[in-house]
Coordinates of C-alpha atoms in Angstrom, one line a residue:
X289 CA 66.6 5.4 -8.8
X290 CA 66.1 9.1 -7.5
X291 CA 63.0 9.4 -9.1
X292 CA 61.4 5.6 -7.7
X293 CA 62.6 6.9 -4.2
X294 CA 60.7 9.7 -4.8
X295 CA 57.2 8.0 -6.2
X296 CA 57.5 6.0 -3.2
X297 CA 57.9 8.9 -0.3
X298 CA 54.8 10.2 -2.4
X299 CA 53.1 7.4 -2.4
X300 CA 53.3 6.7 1.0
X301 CA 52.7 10.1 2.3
X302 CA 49.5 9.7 0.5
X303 CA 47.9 6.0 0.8
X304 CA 50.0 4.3 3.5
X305 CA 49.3 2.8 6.5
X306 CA 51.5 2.0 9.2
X307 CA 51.2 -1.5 10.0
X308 CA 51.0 -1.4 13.7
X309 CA 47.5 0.5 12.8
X310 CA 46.4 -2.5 11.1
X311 CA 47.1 -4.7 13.6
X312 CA 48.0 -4.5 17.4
X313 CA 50.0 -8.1 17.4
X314 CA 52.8 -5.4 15.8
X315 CA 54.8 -2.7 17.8
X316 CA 53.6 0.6 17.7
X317 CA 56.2 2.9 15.4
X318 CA 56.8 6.7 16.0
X319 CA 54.9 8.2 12.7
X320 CA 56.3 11.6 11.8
X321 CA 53.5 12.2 9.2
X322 CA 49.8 11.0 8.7
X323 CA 48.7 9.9 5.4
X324 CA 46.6 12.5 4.0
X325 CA 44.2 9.7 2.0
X326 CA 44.8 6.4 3.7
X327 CA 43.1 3.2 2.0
X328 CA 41.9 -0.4 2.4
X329 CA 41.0 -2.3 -0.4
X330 CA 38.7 -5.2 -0.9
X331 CA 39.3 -7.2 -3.9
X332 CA 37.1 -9.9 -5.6
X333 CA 40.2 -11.5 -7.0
X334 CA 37.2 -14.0 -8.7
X335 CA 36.0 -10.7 -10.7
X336 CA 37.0 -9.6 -14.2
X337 CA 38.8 -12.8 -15.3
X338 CA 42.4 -12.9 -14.1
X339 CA 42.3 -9.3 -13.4
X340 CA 40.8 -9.3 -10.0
X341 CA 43.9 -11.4 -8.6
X342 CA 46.3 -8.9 -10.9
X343 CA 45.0 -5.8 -9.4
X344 CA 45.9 -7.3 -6.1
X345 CA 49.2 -7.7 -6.9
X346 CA 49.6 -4.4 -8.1
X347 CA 48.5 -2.6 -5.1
X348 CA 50.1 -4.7 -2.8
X349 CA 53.3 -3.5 -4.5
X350 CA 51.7 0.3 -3.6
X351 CA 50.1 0.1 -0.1
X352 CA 51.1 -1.8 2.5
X353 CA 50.0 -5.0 1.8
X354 CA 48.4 -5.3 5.0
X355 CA 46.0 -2.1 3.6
X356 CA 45.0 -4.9 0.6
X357 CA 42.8 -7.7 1.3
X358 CA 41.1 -10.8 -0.8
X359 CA 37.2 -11.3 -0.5
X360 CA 37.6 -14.6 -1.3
X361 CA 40.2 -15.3 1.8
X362 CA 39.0 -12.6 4.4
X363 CA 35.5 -11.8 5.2
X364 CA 35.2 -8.0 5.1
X365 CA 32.9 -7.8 8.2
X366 CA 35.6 -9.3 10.1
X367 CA 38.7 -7.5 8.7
X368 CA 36.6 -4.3 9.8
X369 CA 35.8 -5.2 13.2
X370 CA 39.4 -6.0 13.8
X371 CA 41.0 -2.5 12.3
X372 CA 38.2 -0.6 13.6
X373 CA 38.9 -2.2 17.1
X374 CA 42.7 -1.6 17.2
X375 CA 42.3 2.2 16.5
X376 CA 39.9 3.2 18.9
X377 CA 42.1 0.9 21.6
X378 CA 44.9 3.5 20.7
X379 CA 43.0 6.1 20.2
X380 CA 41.7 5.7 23.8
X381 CA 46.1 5.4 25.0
X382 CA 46.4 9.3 23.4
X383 CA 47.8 8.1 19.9
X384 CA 46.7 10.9 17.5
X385 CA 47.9 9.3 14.2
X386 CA 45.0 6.6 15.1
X387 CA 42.7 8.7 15.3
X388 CA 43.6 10.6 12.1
X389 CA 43.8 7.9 9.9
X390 CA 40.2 6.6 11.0
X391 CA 38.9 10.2 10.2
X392 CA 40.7 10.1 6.8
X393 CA 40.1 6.5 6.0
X394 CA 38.9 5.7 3.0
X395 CA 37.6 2.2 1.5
X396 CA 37.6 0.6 -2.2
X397 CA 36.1 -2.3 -3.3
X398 CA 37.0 -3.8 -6.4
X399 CA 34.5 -6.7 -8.3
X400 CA 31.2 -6.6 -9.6
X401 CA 28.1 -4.9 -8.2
X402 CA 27.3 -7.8 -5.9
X403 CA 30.6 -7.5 -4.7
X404 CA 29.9 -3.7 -4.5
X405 CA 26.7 -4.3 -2.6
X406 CA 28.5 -6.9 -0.4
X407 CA 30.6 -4.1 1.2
X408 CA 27.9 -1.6 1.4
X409 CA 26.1 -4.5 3.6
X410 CA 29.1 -4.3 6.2
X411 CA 29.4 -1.4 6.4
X412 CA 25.8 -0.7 7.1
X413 CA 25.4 -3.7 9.7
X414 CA 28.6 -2.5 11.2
X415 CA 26.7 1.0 12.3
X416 CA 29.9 2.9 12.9
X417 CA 29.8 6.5 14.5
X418 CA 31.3 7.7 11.4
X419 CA 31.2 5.1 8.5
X420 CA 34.1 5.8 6.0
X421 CA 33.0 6.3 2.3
X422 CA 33.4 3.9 -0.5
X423 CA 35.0 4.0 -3.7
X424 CA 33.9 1.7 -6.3
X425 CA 36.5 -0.6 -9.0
X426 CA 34.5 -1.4 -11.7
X427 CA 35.4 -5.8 -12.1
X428 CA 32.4 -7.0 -13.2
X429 CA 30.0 -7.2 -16.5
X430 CA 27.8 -4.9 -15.8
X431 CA 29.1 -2.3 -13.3
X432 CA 26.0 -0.3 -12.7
X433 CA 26.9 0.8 -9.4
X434 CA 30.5 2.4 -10.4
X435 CA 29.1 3.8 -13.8
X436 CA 26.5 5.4 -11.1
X437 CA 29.0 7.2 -9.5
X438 CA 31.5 8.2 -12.2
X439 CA 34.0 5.2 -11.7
X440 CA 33.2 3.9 -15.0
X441 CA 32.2 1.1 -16.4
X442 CA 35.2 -0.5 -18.0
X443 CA 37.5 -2.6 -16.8
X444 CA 40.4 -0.8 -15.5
X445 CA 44.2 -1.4 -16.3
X446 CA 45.6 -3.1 -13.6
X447 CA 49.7 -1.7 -13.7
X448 CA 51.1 0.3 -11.5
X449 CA 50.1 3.3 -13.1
X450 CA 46.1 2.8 -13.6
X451 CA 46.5 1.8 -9.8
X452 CA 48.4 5.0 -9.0
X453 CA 45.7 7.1 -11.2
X454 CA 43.1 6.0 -9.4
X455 CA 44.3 6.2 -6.5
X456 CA 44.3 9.8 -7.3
X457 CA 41.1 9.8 -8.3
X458 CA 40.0 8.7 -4.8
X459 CA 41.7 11.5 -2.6
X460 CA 40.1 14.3 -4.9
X461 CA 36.6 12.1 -4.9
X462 CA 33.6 14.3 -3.1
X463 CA 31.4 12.2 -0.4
X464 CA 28.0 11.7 -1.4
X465 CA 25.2 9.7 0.7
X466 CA 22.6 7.4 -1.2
X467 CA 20.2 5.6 0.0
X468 CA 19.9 2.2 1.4
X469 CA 16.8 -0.3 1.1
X470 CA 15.9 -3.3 2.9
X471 CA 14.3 -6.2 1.5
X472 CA 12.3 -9.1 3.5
X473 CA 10.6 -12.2 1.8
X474 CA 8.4 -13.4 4.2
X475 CA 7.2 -17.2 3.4
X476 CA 4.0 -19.2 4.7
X477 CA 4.1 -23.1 4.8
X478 CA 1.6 -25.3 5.1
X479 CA 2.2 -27.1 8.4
X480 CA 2.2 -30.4 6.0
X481 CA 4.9 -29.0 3.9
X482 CA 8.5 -28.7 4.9
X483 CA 10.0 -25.4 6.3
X484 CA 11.8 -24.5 3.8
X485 CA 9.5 -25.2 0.8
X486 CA 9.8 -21.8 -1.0
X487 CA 13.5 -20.9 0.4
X488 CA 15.9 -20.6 -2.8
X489 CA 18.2 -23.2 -3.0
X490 CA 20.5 -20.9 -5.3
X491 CA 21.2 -17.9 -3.4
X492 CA 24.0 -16.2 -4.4
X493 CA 27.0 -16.0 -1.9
X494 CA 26.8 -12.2 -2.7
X495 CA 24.1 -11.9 -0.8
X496 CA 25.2 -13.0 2.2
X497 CA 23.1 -10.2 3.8
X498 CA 19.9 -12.6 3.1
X499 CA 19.7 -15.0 5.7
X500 CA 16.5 -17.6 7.1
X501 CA 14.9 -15.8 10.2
X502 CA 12.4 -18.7 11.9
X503 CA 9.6 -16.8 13.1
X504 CA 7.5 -18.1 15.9
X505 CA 3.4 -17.6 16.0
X506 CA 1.6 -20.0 19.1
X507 CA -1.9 -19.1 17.0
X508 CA -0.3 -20.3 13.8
X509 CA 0.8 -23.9 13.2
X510 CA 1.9 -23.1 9.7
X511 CA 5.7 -22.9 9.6
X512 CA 6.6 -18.7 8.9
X513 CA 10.2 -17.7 8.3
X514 CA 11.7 -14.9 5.8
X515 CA 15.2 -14.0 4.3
X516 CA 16.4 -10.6 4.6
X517 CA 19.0 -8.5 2.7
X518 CA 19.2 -5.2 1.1
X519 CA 20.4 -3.3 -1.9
X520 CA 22.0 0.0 -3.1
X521 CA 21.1 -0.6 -7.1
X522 CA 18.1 -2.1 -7.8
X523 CA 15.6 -5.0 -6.6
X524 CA 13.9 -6.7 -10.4
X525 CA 11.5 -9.4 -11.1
X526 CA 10.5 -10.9 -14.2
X527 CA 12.4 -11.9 -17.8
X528 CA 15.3 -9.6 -17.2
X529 CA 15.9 -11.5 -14.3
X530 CA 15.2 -14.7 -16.1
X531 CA 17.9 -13.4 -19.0
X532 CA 20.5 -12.9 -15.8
X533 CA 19.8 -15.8 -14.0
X534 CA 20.8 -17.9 -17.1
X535 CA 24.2 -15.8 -17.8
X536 CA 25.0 -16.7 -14.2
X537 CA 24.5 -19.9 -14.4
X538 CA 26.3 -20.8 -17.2
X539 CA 28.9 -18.9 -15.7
X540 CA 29.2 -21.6 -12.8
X541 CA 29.3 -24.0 -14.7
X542 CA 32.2 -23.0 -17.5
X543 CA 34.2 -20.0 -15.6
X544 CA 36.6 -20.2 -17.6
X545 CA 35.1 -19.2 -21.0
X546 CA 34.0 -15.9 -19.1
X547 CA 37.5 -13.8 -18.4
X548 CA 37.1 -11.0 -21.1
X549 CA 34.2 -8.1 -20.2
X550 CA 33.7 -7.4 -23.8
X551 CA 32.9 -11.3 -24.8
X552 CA 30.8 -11.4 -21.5
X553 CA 28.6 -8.8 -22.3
X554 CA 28.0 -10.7 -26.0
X555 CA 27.2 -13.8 -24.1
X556 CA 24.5 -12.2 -22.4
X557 CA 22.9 -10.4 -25.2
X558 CA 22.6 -14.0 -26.8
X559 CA 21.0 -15.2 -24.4
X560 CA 18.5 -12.4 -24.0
X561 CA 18.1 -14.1 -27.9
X562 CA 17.7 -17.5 -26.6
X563 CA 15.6 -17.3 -23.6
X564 CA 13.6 -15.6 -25.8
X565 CA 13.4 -11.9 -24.6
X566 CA 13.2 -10.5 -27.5
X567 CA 10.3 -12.7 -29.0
X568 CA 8.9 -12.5 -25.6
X569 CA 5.1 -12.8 -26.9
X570 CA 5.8 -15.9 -28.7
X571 CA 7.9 -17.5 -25.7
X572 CA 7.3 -16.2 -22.6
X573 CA 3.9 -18.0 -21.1
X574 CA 1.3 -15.0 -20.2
X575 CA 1.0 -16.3 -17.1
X576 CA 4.9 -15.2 -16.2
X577 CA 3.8 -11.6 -16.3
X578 CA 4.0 -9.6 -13.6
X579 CA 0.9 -8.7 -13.0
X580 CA -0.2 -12.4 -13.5
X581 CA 2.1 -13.5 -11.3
X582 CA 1.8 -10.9 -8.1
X583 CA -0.5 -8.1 -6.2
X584 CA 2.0 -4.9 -6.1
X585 CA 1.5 -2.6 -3.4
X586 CA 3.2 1.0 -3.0
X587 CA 3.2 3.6 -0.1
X588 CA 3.5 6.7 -1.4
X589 CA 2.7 8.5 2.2
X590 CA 3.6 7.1 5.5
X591 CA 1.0 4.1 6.7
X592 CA -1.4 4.5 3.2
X593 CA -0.7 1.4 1.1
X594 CA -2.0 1.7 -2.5
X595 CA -2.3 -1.1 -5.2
X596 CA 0.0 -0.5 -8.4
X597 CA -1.7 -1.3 -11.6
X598 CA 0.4 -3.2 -13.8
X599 CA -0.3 -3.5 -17.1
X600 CA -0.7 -7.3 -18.2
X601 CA 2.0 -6.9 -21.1
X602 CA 4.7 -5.7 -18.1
X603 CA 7.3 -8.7 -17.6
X604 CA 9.6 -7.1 -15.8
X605 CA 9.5 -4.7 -13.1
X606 CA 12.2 -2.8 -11.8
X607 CA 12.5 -1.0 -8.5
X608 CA 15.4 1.5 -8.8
X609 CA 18.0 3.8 -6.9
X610 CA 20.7 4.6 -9.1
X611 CA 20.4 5.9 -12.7
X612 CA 21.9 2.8 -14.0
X613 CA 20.7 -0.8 -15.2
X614 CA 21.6 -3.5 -17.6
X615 CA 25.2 -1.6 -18.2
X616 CA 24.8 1.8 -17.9
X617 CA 20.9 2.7 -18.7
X618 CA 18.6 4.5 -17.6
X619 CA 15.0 3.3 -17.1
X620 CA 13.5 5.9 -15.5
X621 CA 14.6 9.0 -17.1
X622 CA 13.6 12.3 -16.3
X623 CA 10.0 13.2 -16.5
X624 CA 9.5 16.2 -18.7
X625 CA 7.3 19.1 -16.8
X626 CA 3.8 17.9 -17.7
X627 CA 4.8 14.6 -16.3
X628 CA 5.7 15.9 -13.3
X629 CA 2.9 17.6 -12.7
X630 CA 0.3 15.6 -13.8
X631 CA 1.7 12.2 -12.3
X632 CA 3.3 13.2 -9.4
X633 CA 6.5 12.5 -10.5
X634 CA 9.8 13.6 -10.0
X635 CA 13.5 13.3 -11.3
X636 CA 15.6 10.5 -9.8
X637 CA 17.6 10.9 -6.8
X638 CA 19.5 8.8 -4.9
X639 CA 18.8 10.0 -1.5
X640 CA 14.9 11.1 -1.7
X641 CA 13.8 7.9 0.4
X642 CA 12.1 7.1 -3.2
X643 CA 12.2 4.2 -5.7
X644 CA 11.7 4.1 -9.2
X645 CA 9.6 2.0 -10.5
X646 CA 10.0 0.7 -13.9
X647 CA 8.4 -1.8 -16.2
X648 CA 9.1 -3.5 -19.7
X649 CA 7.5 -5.3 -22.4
X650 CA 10.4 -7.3 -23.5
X651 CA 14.1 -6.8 -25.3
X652 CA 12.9 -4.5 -27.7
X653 CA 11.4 -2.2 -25.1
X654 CA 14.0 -1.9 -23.5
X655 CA 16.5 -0.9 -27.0
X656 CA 14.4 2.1 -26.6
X657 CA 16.5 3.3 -23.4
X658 CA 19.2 3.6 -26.2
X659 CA 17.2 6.6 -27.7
X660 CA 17.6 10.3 -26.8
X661 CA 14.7 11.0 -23.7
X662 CA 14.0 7.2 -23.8
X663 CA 12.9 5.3 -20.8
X664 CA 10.3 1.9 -19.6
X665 CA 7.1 2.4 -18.3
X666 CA 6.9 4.4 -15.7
X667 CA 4.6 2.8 -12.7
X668 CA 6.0 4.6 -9.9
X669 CA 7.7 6.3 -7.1
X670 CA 7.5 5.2 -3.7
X671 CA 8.6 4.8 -0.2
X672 CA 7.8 1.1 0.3
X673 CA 6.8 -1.4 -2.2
X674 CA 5.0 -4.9 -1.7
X675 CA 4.9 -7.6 -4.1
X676 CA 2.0 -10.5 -3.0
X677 CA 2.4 -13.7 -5.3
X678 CA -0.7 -15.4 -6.2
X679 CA -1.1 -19.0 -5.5
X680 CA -0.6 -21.6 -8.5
X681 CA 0.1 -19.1 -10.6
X682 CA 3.5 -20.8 -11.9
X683 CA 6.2 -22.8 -8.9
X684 CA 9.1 -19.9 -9.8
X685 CA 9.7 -16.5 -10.3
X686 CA 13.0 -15.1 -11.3
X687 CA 14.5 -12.4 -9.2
X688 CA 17.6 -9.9 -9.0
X689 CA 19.4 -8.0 -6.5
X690 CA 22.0 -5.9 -7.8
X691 CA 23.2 -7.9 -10.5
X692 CA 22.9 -11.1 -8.3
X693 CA 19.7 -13.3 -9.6
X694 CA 18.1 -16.5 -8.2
X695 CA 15.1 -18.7 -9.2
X696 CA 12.3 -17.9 -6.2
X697 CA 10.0 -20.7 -5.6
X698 CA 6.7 -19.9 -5.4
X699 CA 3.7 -20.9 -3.6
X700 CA 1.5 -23.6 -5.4
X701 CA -1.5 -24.3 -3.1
X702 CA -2.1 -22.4 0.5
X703 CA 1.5 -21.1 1.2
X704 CA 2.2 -17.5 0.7
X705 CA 5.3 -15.4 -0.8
X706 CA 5.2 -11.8 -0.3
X707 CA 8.2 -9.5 -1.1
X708 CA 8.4 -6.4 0.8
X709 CA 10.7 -3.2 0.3
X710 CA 11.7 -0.5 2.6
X711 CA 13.7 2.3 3.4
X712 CA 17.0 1.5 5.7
X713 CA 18.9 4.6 5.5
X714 CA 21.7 6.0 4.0
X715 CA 25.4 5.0 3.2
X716 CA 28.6 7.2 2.6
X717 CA 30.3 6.4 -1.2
X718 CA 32.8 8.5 -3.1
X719 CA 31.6 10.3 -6.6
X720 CA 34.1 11.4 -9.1
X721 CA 33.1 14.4 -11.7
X722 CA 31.7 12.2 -13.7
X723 CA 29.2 10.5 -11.3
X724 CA 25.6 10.9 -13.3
X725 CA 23.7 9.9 -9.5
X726 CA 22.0 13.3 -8.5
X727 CA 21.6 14.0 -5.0
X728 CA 18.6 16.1 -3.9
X729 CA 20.4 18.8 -1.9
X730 CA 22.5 19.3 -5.2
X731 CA 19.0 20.3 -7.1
X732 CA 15.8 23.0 -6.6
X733 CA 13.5 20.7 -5.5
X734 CA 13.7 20.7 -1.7
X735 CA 10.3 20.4 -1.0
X736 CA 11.1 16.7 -1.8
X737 CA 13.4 16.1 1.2
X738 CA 10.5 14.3 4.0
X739 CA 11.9 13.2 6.9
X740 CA 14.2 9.8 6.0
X741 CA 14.2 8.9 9.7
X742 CA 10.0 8.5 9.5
X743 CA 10.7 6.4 6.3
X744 CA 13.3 4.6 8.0
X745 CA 11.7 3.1 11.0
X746 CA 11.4 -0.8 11.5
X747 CA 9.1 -2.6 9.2
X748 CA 6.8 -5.2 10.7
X749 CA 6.3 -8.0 8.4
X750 CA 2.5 -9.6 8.6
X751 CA 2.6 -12.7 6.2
X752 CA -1.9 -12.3 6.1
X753 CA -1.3 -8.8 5.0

């Protein structure tokens, strides 16, 4: 009994918050001691099977259970708002634990990467002075994001003890900025057609973020609008996305044959098999390549748009930020010297103000990401990139962002789609030692480091463009 007594004065002298912190209904307490690595956790309880909903169990029984809260009963945006509101109304009445614990604080999100991607979205929107940093559960079938940044990309236990571990893990995790990128699908409708004729009627709830912005031209009659979002991972296009689309779907439609990672990740590899992927010349229509189906654009230097060649057997393209993709590879690589030079390119980092962009033939290019040094075709690295669909091409493209896909519809006469990515800045997220993500200032090539802010500024969208 000595020793749970113990745990718990441990415990709470690390992770817990007092309540009247959390919420300013309650009466302040007299707090001898400050938590030296206080936590809120958000929790998909939807993720990983049943062990979304177990894991908040667990840590309810750590924390205070007003420190743990479920994504699919409180919107994050709001919870945050609401803490973030009571501290600095007690910071400003002279209480100094307040304004300790908001220096300290630390968040965790537990779920997939959408779910991952969700928070980094809050965060971000909410623009706070000093945004905490964000500590990654891996829940989902993937896990890019946490494998990224050494969290791993197993499920994890769900008992006291994991919770305890990584809980650990979390107060000894380093800070470690990567950056953000915007994305904006602007649409053109014929003034005959409805307003919403290309707007995805299966958007993801994960993306949130991507919401219809009416835009309003007296010298245009034809009805404008665009959806926008962001991502932290990686924005692709093409069969992968196809491959994805199909998993999720199936998903919907029979959760509950989709509770164990290891059986999910066999799902998906058959249907790569069945959507044909990796007979991708024999089932995949030419006209569903990528550079049949858009005009790609990059920026390499502020204001200098150039066209991308892509080559006509490319049916995916993938713009990248973290060194992770499809479960933990790496499509990008690292270029070897005579690359670098005589291409331009560089090493990936996660907080140049650069994507990578990659490309693939089908399933069996991309087994070769499983050999030593392999990697896809490497198209690019930019600042911006712009993705113009061509009219009548096919009525759909597939798309992905961050592990979330949807089924675009595409222009088939005079309307216009055109996909546009750009720099938004940088969030805050916790690395462990393990964390394979490489940060520019960590490395010898400084030169690299342009000014973000230039790369950051607001993008104006011309659909004619």
């Amino acid at each position: 009994m000595a020793d749970g007594n113990a745990e718990t004065e441990f415990l709470q002298k690390q992770f817990y918050i007092p309540s009247y912190l959390l919420d300013r209904e309650l009466p302040t307490a007299i707090i001898t001691s400050v938590p030296s690595c206080p936590v809120i956790f958000f929790i998909n309880t939807k993720s990983g099977g049943q062990l979304g909903a177990s894991l908040l169990l667990t840590c309810c029984q750590i924390v205070n259970p007003l420190q743990v809260f479920d994504l699919g009963q409180d919107a994050p945006e709001k919870i945050l708002c609401k803490i973030y509101g009571n501290l600095e109304r007690l910071i400003s009445n002279g209480d100094n634990v307040a304004a300790e614990i908001k220096k300290r604080l630390r968040l965790i999100v537990a779920g997939g990467d959408g779910t991952a991607s969700w928070l980094f979205g809050v965060i971000s929107d909410l623009k706070l002075a000093n945004p905490p940093p964000i500590a990654t559960i891996p829940l989902g079938t993937g896990n890019n994001i946490p494998f990224s940044l050494g969290w791993g990309k197993r499920n994890p236990g769900t008992d006291q003890q994991s919770v305890i571990s990584f809980l650990d893990e979390v107060c000894s995790a380093r800070e470690m900025k990567i950056d953000s990128w915007e994305i904006v699908m602007s649409m053109r409708a014929p003034k005959v057609l409805p307003c919403d004729a290309f707007a995805p009627v299966d958007l993801p709830q994960s993306l949130g973020a991507l919401r219809l912005v009416p835009k309003t031209d007296s010298d245009n009659m034809d009805n404008n609008f665009a959806f926008r979002g962001a991502f932290w991972n990686y924005f692709s296009m093409g069969m992968d996305a196809q491959v994805s689309y199909a998993f999720h779907s199936e998903r919907k439609l029979h959760p509950e044959k989709f509770k164990n990672q290891h059986l999910n990740q066999r799902r998906y590899v058959k249907l790569g098999c069945t959507q044909g992927w990796f007979c991708a010349s024999l089932f995949h229509p030419e006209s569903r390549n990528i550079a049949q189906l858009a005009k790609v654009k990059i920026m390499k230097n502020p204001g200098q748009w150039e066209k991308l060649h892509i080559p006509h057997s490319i049916r995916s393209v993938v713009c990248l930020n973290l060194p992770s993709f499809s479960g933990g590879l790496n499509p990008w690589g690292t270029p070897d010297n005579k690359k670098q030079r005589e291409r331009d390119l560089t090493a990936p980092y996660v907080d140049d103000g650069l994507l990578e962009v990659v490309g693939f033939k089908d399933g069996w290019h991309g087994l070769v990401l499983l050999t030593p040094k392999g990697h896809g075709t490497r198209l690019a690295q930019a600042h911006r990139v712009k993705f113009k669909f061509h009219k009548g091409a096919v009525n759909h493209a597939y798309m992905r962002l961050d592990g979330e896909p949807w089924k675009q519809p595409l222009p088939e006469d005079d309307g216009k789609v055109v996909v546009e990515i750009s720099h938004l800045g940088q969030i805050k997220v916790l690395a462990t030692e393990n964390c394979i993500a490489r940060s520019i200032h960590s490395g010898s090539t400084s030169h690299l480091t342009e000014s973000i802010d230039e790369l950051s500024e607001s993008t104006t969208i011309s659909i004619n463009s």
